[in-house]
Coordinates of C-alpha atoms and ligand atoms in Angstrom, one line a residue:
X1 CA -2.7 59.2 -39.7
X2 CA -0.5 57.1 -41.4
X3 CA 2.8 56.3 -39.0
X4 CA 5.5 58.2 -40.7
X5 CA 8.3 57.0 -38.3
X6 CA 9.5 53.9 -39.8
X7 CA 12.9 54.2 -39.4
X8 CA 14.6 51.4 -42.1
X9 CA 14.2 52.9 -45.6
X10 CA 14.0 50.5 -48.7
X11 CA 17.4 50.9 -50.2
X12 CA 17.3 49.5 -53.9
X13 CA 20.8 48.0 -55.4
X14 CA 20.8 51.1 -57.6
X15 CA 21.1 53.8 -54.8
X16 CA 23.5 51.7 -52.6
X17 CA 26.1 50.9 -55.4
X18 CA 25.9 54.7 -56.2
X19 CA 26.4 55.1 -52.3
X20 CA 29.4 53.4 -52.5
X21 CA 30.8 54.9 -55.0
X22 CA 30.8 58.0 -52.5
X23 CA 33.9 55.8 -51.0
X24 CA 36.0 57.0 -54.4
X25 CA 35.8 60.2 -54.8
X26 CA 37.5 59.6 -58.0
X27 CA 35.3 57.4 -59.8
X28 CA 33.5 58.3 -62.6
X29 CA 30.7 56.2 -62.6
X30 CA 31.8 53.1 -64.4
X31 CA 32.4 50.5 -62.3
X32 CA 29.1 51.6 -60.3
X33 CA 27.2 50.8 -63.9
X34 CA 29.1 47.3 -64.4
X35 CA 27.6 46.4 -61.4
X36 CA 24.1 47.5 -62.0
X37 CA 24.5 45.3 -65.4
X38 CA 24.8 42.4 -63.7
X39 CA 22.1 42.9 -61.2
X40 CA 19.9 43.3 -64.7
X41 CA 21.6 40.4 -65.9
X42 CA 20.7 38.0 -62.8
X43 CA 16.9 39.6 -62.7
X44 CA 17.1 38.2 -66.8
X45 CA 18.8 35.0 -65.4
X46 CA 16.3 34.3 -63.3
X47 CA 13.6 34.6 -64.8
X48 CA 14.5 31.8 -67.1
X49 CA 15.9 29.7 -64.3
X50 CA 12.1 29.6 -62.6
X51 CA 11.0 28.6 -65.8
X52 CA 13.3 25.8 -67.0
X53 CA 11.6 23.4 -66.6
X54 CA 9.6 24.1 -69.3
X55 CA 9.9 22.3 -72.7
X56 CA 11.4 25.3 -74.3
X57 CA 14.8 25.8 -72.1
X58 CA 15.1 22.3 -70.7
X59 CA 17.1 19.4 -71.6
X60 CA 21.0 19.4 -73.4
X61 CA 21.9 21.2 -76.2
X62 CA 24.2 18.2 -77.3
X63 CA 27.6 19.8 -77.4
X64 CA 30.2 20.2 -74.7
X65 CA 32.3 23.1 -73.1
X66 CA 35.7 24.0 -72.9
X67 CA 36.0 21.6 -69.9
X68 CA 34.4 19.1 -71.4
X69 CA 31.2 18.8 -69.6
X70 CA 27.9 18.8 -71.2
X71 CA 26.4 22.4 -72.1
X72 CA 22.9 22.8 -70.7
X73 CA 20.6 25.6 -72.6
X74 CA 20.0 27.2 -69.5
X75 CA 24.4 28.0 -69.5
X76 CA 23.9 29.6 -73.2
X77 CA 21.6 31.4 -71.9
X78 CA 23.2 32.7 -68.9
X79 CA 26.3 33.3 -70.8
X80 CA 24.4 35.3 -74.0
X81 CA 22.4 37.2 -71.2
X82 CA 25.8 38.6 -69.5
X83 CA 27.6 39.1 -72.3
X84 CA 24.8 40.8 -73.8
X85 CA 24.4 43.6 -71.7
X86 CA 27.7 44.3 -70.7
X87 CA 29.6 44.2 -74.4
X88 CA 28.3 47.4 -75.8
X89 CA 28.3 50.0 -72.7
X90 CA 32.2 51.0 -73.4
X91 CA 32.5 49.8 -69.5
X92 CA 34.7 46.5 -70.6
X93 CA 37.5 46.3 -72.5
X94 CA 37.0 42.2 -72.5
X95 CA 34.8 38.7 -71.2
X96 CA 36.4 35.6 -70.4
X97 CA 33.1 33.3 -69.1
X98 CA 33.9 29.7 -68.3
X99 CA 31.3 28.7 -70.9
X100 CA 34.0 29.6 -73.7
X101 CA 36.9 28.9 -74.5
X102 CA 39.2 32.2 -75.6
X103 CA 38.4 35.2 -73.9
X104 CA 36.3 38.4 -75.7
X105 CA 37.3 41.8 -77.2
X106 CA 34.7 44.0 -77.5
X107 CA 33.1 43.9 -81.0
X108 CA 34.8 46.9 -83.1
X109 CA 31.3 48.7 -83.3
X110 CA 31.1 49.4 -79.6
X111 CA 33.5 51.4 -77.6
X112 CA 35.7 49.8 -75.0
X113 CA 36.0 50.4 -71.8
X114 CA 38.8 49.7 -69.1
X115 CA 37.6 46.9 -66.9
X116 CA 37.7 43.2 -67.6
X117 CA 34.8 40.7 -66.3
X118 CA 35.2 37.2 -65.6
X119 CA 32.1 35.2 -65.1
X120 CA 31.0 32.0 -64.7
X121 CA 28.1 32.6 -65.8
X122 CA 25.5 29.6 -64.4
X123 CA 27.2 27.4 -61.4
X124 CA 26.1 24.1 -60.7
X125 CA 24.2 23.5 -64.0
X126 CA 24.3 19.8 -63.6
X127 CA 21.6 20.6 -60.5
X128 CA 19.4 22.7 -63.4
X129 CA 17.5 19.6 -64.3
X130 CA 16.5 18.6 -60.6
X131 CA 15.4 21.7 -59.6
X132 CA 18.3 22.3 -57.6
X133 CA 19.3 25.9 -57.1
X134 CA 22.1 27.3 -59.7
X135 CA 24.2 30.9 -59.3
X136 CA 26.0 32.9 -61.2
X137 CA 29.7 34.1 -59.9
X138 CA 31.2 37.3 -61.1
X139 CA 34.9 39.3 -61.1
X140 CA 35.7 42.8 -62.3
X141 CA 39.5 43.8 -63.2
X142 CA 41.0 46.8 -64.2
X143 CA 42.7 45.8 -67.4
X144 CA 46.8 46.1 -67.0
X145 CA 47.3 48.3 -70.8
X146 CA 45.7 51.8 -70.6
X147 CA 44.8 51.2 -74.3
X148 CA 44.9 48.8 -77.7
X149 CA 42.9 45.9 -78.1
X150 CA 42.8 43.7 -75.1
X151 CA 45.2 40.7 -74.7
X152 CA 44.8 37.3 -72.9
X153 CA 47.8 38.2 -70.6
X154 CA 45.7 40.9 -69.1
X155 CA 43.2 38.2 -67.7
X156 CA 46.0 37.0 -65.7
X157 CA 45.7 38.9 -62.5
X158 CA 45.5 37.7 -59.2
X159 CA 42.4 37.8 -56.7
X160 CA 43.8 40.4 -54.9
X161 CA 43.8 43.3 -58.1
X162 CA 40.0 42.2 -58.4
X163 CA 38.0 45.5 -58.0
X164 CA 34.5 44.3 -57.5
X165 CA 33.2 40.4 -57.1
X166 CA 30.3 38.4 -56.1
X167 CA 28.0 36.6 -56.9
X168 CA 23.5 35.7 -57.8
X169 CA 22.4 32.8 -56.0
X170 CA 18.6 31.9 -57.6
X171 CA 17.2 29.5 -55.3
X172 CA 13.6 29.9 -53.1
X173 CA 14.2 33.7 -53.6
X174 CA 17.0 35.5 -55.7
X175 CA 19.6 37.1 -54.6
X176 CA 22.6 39.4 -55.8
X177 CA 25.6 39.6 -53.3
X178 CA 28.6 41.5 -54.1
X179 CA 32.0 43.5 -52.8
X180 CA 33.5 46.2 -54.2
X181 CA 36.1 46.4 -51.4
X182 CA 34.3 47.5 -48.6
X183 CA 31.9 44.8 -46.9
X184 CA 29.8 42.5 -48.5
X185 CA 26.4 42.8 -49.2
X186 CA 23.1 41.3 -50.4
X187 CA 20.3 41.8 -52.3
X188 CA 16.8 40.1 -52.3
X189 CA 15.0 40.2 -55.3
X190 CA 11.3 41.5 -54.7
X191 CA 9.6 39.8 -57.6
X192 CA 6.3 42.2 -57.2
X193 CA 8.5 45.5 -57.9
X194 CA 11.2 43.9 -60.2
X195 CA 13.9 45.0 -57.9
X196 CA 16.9 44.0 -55.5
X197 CA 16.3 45.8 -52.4
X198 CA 19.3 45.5 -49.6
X199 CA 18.3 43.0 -47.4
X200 CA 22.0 41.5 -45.9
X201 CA 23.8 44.3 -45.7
X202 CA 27.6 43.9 -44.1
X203 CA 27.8 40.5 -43.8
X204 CA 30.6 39.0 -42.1
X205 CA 30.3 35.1 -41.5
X206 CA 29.6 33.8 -38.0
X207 CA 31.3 30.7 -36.2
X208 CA 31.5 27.8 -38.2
X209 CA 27.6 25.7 -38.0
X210 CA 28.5 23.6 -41.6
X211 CA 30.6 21.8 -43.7
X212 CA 30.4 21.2 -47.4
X213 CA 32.3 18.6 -49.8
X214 CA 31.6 15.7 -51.8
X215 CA 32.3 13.2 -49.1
X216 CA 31.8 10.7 -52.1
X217 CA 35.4 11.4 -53.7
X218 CA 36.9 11.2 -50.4
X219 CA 39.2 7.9 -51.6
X220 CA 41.2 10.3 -53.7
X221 CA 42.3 12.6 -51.3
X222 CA 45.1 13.2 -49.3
X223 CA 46.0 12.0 -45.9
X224 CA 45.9 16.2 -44.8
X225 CA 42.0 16.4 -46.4
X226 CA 40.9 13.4 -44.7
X227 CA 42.4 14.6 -41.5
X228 CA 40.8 17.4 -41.8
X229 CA 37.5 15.7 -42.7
X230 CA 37.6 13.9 -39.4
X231 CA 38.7 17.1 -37.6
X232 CA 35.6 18.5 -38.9
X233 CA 33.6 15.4 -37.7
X234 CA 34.5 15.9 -34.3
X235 CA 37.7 12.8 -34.2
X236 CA 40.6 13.2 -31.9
X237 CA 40.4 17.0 -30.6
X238 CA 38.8 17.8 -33.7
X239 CA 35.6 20.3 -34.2
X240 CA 32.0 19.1 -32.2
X241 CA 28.5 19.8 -33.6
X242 CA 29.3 20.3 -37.1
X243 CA 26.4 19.7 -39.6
X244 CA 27.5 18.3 -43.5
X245 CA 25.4 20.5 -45.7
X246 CA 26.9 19.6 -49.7
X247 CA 24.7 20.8 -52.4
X248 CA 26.8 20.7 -54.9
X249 CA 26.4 24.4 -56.3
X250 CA 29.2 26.6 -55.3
X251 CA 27.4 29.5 -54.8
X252 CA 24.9 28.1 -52.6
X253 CA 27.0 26.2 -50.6
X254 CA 29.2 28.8 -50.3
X255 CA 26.0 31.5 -49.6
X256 CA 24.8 29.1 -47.0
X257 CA 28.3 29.0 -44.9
X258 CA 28.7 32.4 -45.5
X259 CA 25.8 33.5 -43.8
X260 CA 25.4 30.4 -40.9
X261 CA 29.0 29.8 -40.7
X262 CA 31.1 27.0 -42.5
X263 CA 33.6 25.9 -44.4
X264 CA 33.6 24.5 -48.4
X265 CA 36.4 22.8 -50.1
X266 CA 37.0 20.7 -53.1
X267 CA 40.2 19.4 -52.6
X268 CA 42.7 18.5 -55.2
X269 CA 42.6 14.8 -55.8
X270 CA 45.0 11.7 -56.1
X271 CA 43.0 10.2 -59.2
X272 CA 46.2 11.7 -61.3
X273 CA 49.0 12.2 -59.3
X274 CA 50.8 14.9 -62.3
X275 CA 47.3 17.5 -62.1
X276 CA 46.5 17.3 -58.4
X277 CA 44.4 20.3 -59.6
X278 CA 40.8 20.4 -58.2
X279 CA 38.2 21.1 -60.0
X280 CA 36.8 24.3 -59.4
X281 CA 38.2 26.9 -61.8
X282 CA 40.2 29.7 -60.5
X283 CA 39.7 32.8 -62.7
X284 CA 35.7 32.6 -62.6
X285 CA 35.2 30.8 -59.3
X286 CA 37.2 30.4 -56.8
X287 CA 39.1 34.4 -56.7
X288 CA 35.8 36.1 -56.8
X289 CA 34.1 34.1 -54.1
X290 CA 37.6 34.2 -52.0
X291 CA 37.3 38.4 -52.5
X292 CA 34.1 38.2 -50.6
X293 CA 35.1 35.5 -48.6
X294 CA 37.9 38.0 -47.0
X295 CA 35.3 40.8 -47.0
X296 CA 33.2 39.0 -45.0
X297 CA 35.9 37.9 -42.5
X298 CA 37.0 34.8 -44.0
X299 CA 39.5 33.5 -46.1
X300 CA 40.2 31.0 -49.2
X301 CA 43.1 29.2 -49.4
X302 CA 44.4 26.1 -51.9
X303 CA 45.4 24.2 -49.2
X304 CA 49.0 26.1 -49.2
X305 CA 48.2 29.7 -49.4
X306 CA 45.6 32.5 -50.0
X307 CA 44.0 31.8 -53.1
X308 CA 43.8 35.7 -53.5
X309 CA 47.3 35.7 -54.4
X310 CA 47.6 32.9 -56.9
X311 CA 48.1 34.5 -60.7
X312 CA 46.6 32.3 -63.0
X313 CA 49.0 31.2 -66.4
X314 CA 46.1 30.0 -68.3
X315 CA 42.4 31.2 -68.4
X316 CA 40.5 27.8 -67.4
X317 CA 43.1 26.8 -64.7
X318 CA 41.8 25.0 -62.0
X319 CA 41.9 24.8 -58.3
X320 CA 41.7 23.0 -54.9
X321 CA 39.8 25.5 -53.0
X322 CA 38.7 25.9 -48.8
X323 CA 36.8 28.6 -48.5
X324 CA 35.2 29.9 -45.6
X325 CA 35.5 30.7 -41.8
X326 CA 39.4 31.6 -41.4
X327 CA 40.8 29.2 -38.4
X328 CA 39.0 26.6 -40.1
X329 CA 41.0 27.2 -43.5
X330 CA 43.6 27.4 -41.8
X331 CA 42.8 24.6 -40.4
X332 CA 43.3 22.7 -43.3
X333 CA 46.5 24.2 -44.4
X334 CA 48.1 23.1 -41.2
X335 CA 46.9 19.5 -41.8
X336 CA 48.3 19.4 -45.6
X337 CA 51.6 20.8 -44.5
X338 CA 52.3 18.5 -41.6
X339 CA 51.0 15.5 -43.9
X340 CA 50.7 15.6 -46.9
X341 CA 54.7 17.1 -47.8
Ligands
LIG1 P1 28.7 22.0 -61.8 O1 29.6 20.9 -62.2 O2 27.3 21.4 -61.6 O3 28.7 23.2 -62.6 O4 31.6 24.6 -60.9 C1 31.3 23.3 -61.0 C2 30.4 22.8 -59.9 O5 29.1 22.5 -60.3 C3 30.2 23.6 -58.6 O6 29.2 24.5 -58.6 C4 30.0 22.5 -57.6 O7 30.3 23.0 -56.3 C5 30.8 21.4 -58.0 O8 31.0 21.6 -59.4 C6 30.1 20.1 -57.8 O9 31.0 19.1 -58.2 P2 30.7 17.5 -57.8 O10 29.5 17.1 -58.6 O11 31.9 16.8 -58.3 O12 30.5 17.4 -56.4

């Protein structure tokens, strides 16, 4: 007789976004659908990610991006792929994706909805051609005008109005992590079936194990970061046991100290004293992975406050960002203020 006790039942993406959407009882359905477009999107994404290596997807397409780095095929891709499936479902009323530069009304011939996604839509694409792992971060918005086409102004929103957010890490497996306000959860991809089945669910981020940043810029920041850096080495009453973990893909960094416990930051810099700005962008990076961040029982902060409050003024403005276990980034707001003012 087969053992019909099994307690855990497999719980697809599908059924527990829909289960969530038990926590509005006003929802209609939408927002529940944007989500399962993405989660199509990533399975799409990484598909092609596995295989880019191959002749067909690899190497440069030659041009540049709005921020002036080179554009990888593997980013069109991702960026065609998401816009794709979301443009035509009358679920958005616009894109902004750091791949382009202006932000995207929906095409006339498809209706529009009444949510906004910003996406970045493959993070850490200068670790596609080493076989690296690469992500993809995502933010949903109510849009502020009830109807009309969509302006840029309506982009400009802080963290905190975000409705849903997260993130697809593809690395040894993929997976699809998200918040729509109440916990953070995670997906793995089973390959064999084609779907995400829950496999974190509720994650909250444990005492600190890591920390991540490009130790190799470290002669450009301020006398607060590297205080901080050694505090996080273990100098002078500082932190003890602390491992340095720096991939140099936000998303898995940031997937990593989320679930062991850690802290990520890529400070502002003193290489121009007038744009002390970071570089991490804060519209598709940094307010979507701090929405999670403070789902999960952390925080994100630009060294001064919670990044979940900053209202961006343009829609590629970038940021300092800490991110991670909350006395940590605090942490580093107390060293910046009592040094670096
Ligand atoms: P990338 O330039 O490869 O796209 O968002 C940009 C980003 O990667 C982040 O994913 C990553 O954390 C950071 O830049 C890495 O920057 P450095 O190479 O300067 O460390």
């Amino acid at each position: 007789m087969p053992d019909q006790s099994d307690p855990s039942p497999i719980i697809t993406i599908e059924r527990h976004i829909l289960d969530e959407q038990s926590f509005h009882p006003e929802a209609t359905g939408t927002l529940t659908n944007i989500l399962y477009d993405l989660a199509l999107a990533g399975k799409v994404i990484a598909s092609k990610t596995t295989r880019a290596g191959l002749a067909e997807i690899l190497g440069r397409t030659g041009g540049t991006n709005v921020q002036g780095e080179m554009v990888m095929k593997l980013d069109r891709f991702a960026d065609l792929t998401v816009t794709r499936l979301t443009d035509h479902t009358g679920r958005l009323a616009g894109l902004a994706s750091e791949e382009n530069a202006e932000f995207m009304r929906i095409p006339d011939q498809y209706p529009m909805g009444k949510y906004l996604l910003v996406f970045d839509p493959l993070d850490g694409s200068s670790n596609v051609d080493f076989n690296m792992p690469v992500g993809t971060i995502f933010g949903v918005y109510r849009r502020k005008k009830d109807f009309g086409p969509v302006d840029e102004s309506e982009f400009f929103q802080p963290g905190r109005n975000l409705v849903a957010a997260g993130y697809i890490a593809y690395g040894t497996s993929t997976m699809f992590v998200y918040t729509a306000g109440h916990g953070v959860h995670g997906f793995t991809l089973d390959p064999a079936v084609g779907e995400f089945l829950l496999s974190h669910p509720n994650i909250t981020i444990p005492t600190a194990k890591y920390f991540s940043v490009n130790l190799g810029y470290q002669m450009y920041w301020s006398r607060g970061v590297i205080r901080f850096t050694e505090f996080l080495q273990g100098h002078e009453g500082g932190v003890k046991g602390l491992s340095l973990r720096y991939i140099g893909t936000l998303v898995s960094d940031f997937h990593r100290n989320l679930l062991a416990g850690g802290v990520f930051y890529y400070p502002a810099d003193t290489k121009d004293p007038k744009a002390p700005t970071g570089k991490l962008r804060l519209l598709y990076e940094a307010a979507p992975l701090a929405f999670v961040a403070e789902q999960a029982g952390g925080y994100a902060s630009n060294g001064s406050g919670p990044i979940l409050d900053i209202t961006p003024d343009s829609l590629h403005q970038r940021t300092p960002l800490y991110i991670g276990n909350k006395d940590l980034v605090e942490k580093v707001e107390e060293f910046i203020r009592g040094l670096d003012v």
